[in-house]
PDB file of C-alpha atoms in Angstrom:
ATOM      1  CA  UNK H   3     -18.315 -76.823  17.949  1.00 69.00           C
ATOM      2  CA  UNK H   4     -15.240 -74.569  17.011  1.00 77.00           C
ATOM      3  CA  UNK H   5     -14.363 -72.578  13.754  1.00 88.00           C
ATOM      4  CA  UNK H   6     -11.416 -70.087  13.474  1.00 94.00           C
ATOM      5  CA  UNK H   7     -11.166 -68.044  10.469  1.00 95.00           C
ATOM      6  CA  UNK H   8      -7.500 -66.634   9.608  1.00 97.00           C
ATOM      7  CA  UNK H   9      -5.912 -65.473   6.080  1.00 96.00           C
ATOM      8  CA  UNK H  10      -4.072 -67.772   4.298  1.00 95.00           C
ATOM      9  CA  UNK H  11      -0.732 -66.209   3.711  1.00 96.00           C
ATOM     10  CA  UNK H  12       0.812 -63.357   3.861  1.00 97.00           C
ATOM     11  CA  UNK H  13       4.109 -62.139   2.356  1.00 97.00           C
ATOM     12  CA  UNK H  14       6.833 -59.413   3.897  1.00 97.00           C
ATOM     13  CA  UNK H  15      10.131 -58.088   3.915  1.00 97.00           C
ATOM     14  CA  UNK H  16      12.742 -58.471   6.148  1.00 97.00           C
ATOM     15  CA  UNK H  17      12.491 -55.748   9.041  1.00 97.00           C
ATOM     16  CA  UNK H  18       8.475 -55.296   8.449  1.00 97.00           C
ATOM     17  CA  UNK H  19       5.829 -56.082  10.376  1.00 97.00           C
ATOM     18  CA  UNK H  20       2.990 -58.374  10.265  1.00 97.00           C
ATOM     19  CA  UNK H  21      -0.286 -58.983  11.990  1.00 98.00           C
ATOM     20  CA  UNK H  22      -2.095 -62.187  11.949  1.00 98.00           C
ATOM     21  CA  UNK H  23      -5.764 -62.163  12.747  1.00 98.00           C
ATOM     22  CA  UNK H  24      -7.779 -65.139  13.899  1.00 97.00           C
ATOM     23  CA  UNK H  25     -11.433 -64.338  14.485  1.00 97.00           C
ATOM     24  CA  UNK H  26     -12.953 -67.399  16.562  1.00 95.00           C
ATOM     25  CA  UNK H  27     -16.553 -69.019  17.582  1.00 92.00           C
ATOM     26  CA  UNK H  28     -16.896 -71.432  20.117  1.00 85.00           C
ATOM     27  CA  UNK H  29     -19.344 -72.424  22.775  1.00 81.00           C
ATOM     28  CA  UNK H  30     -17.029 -71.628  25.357  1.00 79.00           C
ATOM     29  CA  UNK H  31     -13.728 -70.083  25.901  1.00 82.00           C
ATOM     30  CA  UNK H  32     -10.658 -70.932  28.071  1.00 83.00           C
ATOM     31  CA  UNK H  33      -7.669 -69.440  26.046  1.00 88.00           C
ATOM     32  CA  UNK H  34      -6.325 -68.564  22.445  1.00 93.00           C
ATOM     33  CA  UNK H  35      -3.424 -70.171  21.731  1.00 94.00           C
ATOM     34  CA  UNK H  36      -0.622 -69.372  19.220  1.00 96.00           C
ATOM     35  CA  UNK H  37       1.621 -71.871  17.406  1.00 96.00           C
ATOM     36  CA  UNK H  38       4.509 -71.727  14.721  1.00 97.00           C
ATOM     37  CA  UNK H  39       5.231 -74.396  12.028  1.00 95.00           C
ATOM     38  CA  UNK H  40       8.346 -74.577   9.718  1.00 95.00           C
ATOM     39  CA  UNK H  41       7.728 -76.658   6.706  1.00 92.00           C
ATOM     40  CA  UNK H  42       8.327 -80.672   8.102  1.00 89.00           C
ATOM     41  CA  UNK H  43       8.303 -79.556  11.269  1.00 92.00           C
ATOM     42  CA  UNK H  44       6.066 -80.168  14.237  1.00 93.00           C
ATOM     43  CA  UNK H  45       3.892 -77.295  15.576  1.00 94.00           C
ATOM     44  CA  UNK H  46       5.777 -75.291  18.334  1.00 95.00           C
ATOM     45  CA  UNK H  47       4.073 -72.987  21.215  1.00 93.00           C
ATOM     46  CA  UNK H  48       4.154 -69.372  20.763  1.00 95.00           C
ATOM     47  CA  UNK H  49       1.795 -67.394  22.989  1.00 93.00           C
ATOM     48  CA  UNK H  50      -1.405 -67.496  25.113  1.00 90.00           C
ATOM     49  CA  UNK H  51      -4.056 -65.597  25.791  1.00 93.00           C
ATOM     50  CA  UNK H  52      -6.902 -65.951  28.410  1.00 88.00           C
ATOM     51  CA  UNK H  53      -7.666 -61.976  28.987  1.00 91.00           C
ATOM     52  CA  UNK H  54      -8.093 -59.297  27.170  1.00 95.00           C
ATOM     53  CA  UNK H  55      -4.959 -57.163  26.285  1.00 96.00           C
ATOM     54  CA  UNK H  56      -1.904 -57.615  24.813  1.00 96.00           C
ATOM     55  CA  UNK H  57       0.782 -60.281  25.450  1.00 93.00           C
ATOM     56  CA  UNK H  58       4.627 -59.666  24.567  1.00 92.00           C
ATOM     57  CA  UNK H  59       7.290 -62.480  23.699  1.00 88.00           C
ATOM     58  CA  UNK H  60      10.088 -60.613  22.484  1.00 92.00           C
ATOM     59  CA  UNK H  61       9.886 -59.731  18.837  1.00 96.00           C
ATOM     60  CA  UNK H  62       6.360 -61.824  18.839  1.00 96.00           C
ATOM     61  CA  UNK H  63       2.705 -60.288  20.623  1.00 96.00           C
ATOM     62  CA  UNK H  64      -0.172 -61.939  20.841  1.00 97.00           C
ATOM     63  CA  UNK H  65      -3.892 -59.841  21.186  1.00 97.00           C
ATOM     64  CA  UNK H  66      -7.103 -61.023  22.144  1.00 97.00           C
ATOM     65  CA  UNK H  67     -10.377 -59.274  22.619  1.00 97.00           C
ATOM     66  CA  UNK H  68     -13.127 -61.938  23.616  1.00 94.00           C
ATOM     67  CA  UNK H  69     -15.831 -59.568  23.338  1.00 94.00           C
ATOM     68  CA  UNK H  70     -14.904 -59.590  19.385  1.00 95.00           C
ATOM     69  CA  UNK H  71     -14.155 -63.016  19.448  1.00 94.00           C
ATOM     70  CA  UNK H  72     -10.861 -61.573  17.896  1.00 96.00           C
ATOM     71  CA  UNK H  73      -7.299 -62.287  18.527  1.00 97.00           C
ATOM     72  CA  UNK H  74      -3.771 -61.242  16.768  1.00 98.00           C
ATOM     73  CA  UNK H  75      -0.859 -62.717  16.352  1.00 98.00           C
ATOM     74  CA  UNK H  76       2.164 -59.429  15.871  1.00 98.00           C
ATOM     75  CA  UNK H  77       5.443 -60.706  14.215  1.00 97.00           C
ATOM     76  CA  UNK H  78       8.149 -57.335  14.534  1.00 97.00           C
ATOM     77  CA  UNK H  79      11.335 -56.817  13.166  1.00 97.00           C
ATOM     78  CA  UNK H  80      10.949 -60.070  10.890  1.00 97.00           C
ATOM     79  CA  UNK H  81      13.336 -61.992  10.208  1.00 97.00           C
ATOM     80  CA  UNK H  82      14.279 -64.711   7.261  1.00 97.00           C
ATOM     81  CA  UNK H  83      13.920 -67.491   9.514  1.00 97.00           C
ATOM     82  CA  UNK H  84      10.121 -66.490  10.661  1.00 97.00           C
ATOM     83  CA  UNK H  85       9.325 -68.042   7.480  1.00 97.00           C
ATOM     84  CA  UNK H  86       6.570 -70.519   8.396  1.00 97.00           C
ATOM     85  CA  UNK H  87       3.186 -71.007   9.187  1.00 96.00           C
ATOM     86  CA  UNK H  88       1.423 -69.865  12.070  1.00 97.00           C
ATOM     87  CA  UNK H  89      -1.770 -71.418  13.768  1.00 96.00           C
ATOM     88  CA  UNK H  90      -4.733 -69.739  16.433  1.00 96.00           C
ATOM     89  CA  UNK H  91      -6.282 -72.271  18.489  1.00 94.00           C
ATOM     90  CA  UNK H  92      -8.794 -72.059  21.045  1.00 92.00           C
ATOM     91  CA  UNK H  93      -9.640 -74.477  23.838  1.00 83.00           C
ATOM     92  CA  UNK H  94     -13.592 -74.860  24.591  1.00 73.00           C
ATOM     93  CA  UNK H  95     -13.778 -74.987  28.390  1.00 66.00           C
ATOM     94  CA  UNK H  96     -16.278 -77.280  28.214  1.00 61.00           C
ATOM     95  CA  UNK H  97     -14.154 -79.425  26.579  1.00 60.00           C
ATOM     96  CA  UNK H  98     -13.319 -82.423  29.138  1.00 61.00           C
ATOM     97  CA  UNK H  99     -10.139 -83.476  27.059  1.00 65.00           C
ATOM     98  CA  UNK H 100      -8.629 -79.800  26.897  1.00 75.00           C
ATOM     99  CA  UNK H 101      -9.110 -79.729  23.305  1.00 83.00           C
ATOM    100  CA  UNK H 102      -7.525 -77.721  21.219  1.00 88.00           C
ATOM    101  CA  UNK H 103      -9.033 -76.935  18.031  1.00 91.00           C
ATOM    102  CA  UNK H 104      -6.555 -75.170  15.235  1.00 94.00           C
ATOM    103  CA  UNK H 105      -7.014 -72.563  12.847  1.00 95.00           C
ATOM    104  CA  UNK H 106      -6.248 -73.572   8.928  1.00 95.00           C
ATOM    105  CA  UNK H 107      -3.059 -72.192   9.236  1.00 95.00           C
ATOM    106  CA  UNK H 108      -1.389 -68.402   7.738  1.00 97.00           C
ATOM    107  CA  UNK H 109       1.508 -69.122   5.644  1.00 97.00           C
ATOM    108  CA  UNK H 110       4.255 -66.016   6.177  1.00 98.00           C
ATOM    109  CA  UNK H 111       6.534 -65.821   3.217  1.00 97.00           C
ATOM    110  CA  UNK H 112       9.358 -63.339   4.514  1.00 97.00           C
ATOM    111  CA  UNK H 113      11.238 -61.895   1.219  1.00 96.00           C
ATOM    112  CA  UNK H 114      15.141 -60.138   1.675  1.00 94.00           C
TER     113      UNK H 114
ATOM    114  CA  UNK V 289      15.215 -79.391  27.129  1.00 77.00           C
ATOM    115  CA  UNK V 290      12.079 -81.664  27.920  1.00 78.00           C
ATOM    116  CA  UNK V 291      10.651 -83.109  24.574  1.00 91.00           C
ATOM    117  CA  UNK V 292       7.848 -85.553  23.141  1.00 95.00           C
ATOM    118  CA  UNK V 293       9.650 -88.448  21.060  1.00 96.00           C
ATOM    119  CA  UNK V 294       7.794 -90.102  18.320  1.00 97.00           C
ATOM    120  CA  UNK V 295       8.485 -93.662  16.467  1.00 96.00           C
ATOM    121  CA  UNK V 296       8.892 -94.387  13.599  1.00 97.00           C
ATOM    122  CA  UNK V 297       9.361 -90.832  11.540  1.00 96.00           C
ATOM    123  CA  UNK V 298       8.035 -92.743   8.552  1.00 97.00           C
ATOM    124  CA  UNK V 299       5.719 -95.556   8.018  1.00 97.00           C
ATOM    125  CA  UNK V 300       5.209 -97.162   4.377  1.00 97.00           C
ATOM    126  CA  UNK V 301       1.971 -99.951   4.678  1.00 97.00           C
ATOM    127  CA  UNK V 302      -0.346-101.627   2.497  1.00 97.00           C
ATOM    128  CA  UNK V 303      -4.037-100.552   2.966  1.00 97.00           C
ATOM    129  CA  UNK V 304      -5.840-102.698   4.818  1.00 97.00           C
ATOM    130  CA  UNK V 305      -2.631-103.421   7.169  1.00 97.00           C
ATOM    131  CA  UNK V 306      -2.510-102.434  10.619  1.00 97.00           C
ATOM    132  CA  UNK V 307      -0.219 -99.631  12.108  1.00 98.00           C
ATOM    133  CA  UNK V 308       0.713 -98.651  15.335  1.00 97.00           C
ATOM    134  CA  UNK V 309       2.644 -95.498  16.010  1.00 98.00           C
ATOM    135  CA  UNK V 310       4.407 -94.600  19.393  1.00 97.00           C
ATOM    136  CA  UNK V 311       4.985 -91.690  21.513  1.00 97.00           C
ATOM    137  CA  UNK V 312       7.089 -91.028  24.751  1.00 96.00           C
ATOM    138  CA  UNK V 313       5.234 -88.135  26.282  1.00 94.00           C
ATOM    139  CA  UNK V 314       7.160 -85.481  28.446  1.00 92.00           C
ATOM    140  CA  UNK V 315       7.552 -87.569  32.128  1.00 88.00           C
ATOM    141  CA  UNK V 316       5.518 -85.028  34.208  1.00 85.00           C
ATOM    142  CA  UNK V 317       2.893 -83.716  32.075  1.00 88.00           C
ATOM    143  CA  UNK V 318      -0.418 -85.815  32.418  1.00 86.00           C
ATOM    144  CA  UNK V 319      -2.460 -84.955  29.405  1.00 89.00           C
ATOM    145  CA  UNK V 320      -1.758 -86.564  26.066  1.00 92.00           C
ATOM    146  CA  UNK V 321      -2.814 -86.035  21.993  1.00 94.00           C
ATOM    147  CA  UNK V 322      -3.153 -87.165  18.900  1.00 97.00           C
ATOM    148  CA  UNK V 323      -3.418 -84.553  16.176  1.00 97.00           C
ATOM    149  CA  UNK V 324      -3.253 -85.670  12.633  1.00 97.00           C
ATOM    150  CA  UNK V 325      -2.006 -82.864   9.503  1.00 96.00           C
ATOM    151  CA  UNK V 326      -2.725 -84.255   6.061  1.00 94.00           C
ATOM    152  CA  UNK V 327      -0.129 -82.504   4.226  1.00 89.00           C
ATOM    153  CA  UNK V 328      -0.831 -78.661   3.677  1.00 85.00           C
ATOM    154  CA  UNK V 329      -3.593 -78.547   5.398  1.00 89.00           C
ATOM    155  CA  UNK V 330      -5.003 -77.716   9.420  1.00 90.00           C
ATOM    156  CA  UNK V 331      -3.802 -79.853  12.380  1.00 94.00           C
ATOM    157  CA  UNK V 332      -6.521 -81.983  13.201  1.00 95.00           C
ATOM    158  CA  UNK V 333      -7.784 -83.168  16.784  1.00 94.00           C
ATOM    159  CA  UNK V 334      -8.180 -86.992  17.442  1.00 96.00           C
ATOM    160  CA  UNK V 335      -7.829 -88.163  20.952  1.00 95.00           C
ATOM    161  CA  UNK V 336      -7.266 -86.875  24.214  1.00 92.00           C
ATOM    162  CA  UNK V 337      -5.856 -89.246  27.240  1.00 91.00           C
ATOM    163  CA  UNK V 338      -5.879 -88.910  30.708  1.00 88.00           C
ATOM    164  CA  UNK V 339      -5.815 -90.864  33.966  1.00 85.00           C
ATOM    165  CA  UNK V 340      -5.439 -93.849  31.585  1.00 87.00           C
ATOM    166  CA  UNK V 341      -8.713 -92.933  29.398  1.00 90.00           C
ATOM    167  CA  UNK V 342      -9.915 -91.339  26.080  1.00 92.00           C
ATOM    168  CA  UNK V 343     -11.398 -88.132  27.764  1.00 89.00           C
ATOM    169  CA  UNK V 344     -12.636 -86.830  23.919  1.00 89.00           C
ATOM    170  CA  UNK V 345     -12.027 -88.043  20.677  1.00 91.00           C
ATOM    171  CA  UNK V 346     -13.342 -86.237  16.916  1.00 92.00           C
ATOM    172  CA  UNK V 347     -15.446 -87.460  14.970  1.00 92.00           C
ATOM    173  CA  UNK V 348     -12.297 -88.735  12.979  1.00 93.00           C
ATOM    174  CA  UNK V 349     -11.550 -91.016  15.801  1.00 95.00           C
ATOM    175  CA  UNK V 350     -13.540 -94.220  14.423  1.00 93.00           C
ATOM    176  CA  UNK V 351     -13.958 -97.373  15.567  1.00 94.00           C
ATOM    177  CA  UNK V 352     -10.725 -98.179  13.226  1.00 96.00           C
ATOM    178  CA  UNK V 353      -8.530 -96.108  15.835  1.00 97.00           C
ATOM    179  CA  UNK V 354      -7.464 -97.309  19.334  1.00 97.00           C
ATOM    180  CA  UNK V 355      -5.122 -95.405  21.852  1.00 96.00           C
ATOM    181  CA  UNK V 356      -3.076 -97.189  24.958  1.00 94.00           C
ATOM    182  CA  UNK V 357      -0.714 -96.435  27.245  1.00 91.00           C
ATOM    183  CA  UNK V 358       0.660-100.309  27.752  1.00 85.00           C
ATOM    184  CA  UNK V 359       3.111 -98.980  30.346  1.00 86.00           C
ATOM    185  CA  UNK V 360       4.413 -95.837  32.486  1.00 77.00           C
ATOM    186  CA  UNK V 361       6.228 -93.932  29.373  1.00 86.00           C
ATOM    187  CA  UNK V 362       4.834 -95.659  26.295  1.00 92.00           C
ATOM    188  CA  UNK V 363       1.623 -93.866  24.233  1.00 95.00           C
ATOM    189  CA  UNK V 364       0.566 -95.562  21.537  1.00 97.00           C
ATOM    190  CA  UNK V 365      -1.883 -95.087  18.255  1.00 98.00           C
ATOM    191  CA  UNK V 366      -3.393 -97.779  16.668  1.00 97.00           C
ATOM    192  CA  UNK V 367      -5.014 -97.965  13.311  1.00 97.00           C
ATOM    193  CA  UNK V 368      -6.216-101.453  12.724  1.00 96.00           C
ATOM    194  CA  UNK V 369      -6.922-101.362   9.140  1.00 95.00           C
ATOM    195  CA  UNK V 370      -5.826 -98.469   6.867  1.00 97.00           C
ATOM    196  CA  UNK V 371      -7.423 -96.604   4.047  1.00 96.00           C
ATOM    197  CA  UNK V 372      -5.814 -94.648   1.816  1.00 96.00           C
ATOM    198  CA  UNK V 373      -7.020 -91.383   3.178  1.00 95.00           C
ATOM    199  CA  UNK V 374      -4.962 -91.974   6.600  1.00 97.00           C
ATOM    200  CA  UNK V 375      -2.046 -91.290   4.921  1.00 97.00           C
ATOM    201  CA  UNK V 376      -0.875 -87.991   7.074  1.00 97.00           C
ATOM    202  CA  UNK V 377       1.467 -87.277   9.504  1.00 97.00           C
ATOM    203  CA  UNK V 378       0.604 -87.752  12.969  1.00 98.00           C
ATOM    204  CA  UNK V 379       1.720 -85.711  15.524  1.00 97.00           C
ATOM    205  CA  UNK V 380       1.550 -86.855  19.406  1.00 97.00           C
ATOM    206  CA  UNK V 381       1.853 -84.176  21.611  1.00 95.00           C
ATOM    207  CA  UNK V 382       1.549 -83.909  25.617  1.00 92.00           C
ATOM    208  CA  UNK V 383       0.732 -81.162  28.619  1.00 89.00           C
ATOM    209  CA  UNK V 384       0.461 -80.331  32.333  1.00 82.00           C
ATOM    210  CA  UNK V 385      -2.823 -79.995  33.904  1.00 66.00           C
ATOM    211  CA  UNK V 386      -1.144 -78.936  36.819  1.00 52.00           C
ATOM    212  CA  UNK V 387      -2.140 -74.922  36.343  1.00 53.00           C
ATOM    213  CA  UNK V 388      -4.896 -73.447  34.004  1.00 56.00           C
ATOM    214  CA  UNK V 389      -2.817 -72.368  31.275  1.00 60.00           C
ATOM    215  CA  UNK V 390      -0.872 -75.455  31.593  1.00 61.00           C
ATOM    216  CA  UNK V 391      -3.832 -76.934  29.056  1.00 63.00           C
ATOM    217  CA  UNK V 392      -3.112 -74.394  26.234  1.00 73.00           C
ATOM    218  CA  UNK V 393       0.634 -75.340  26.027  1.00 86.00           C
ATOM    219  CA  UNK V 394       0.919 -78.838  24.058  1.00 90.00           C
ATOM    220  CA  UNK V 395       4.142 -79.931  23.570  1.00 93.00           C
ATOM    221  CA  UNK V 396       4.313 -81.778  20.166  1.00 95.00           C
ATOM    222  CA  UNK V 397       6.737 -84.166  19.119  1.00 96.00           C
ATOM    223  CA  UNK V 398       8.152 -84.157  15.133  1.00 95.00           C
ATOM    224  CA  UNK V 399       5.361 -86.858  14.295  1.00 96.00           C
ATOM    225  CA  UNK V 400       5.307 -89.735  11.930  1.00 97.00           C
ATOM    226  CA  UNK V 401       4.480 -89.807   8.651  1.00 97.00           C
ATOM    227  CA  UNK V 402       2.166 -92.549   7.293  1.00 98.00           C
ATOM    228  CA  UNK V 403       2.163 -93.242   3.790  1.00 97.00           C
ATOM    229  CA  UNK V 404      -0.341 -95.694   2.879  1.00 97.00           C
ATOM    230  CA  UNK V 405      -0.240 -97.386  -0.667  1.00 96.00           C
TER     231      UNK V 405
END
């Protein structure tokens, strides 16, 4: 099966940076997948990675390094309305149905 | 902007009482979900359609839960006999398999709550 470990929350200022790490196991690997939740709100695609390296979205990057079984999820320049929570998922590629199994979730609390 | 529409936003039953929720998936992708979040916590994997068959379901996914796509738009979740523990809000949620990536990026609709009493 799949397991992704990643901190619960984490609070910032406006302007500040955060990094969210997901650490992963899975049998297999096809790609780690970011997503972004605002409170009643239906999960919303951020970022994927299949390779190593990193992966810019404007103020958002995403990091993986499979041989660490490690990924990041960079949030610059934050802003009031990055408020939410954020979710790592991995798809197992020997997963027929193109799975994706989520992370429990990192609640970002950004302060003025 | 393409998106995944869901039906109804909120569902009150009885337990025991049968439920169906509904999804119109985005027109060209050819995967579709069912992801459940009980409130506060992880979004949870339940059944994965394509070519007009469950290609995985969870362990979640009991004989109590049914999927169908009764026509060329339509997706639909049934739970034949609630419990009080199905009370959640179910998200549906679609993608192409037309590239590799394509898998990774799930489009999810605002999902329907279930409330069951």
């Amino acid at each position: 099966g799949q397991s992704l470990e990643q901190p619960s929350e984490v609070t910032a200022v406006e302007g500040a940076i955060v990094q969210i790490n997901c650490t992963y196991q899975t049998s297999g690997f096809y790609g780690l997948s970011w997503y972004q939740q605002h409170d009643g709100g239906a999960p919303t695609f951020l970022s994927y990675n299949a390779l190593d390296g990193l992966e810019e979205t404007g103020r958002f990057s995403s990091f993986l390094s499979r041989s660490d079984s490690y990924g990041y999820l960079l949030l610059q320049e934050l802003q009031m309305k990055d408020s939410a929570s954020y979710f790592c998922a991995v798809r197992d590629r020997k997963a027929a149905g193109n799975k994706l199994t989520f992370g429990g979730g990192t609640r970002v609390l950004v302060k003025p | 902007e393409p998106e995944v529409t869901q039906t109804p936003s909120h569902q009150v039953t009885q337990m025991g009482q049968e439920v169906i929720l509904r999804c119109v998936p985005i027109s060209n992708h050819l995967y579709f979900y069912w992801y459940r979040q009980i409130l506060g916590q992880k979004v949870e994997f339940l059944v994965s359609f394509y070519n007009n068959e469950i290609s995985e379901k969870s362990e979640i996914f009991d004989d109590q839960f049914s999927v169908e796509r009764p026509d060329g738009s339509n997706f639909t979740l049934k739970i034949r006999s609630t419990k009080l523990e199905d009370s959640a809000m179910y998200f549906c949620a679609s993608s192409e398999a037309s590239r590799p990536s394509g898998a990774n990026v799930l489009t999810f609709g605002a999902g329907s709550r279930l409330t069951v009493l």
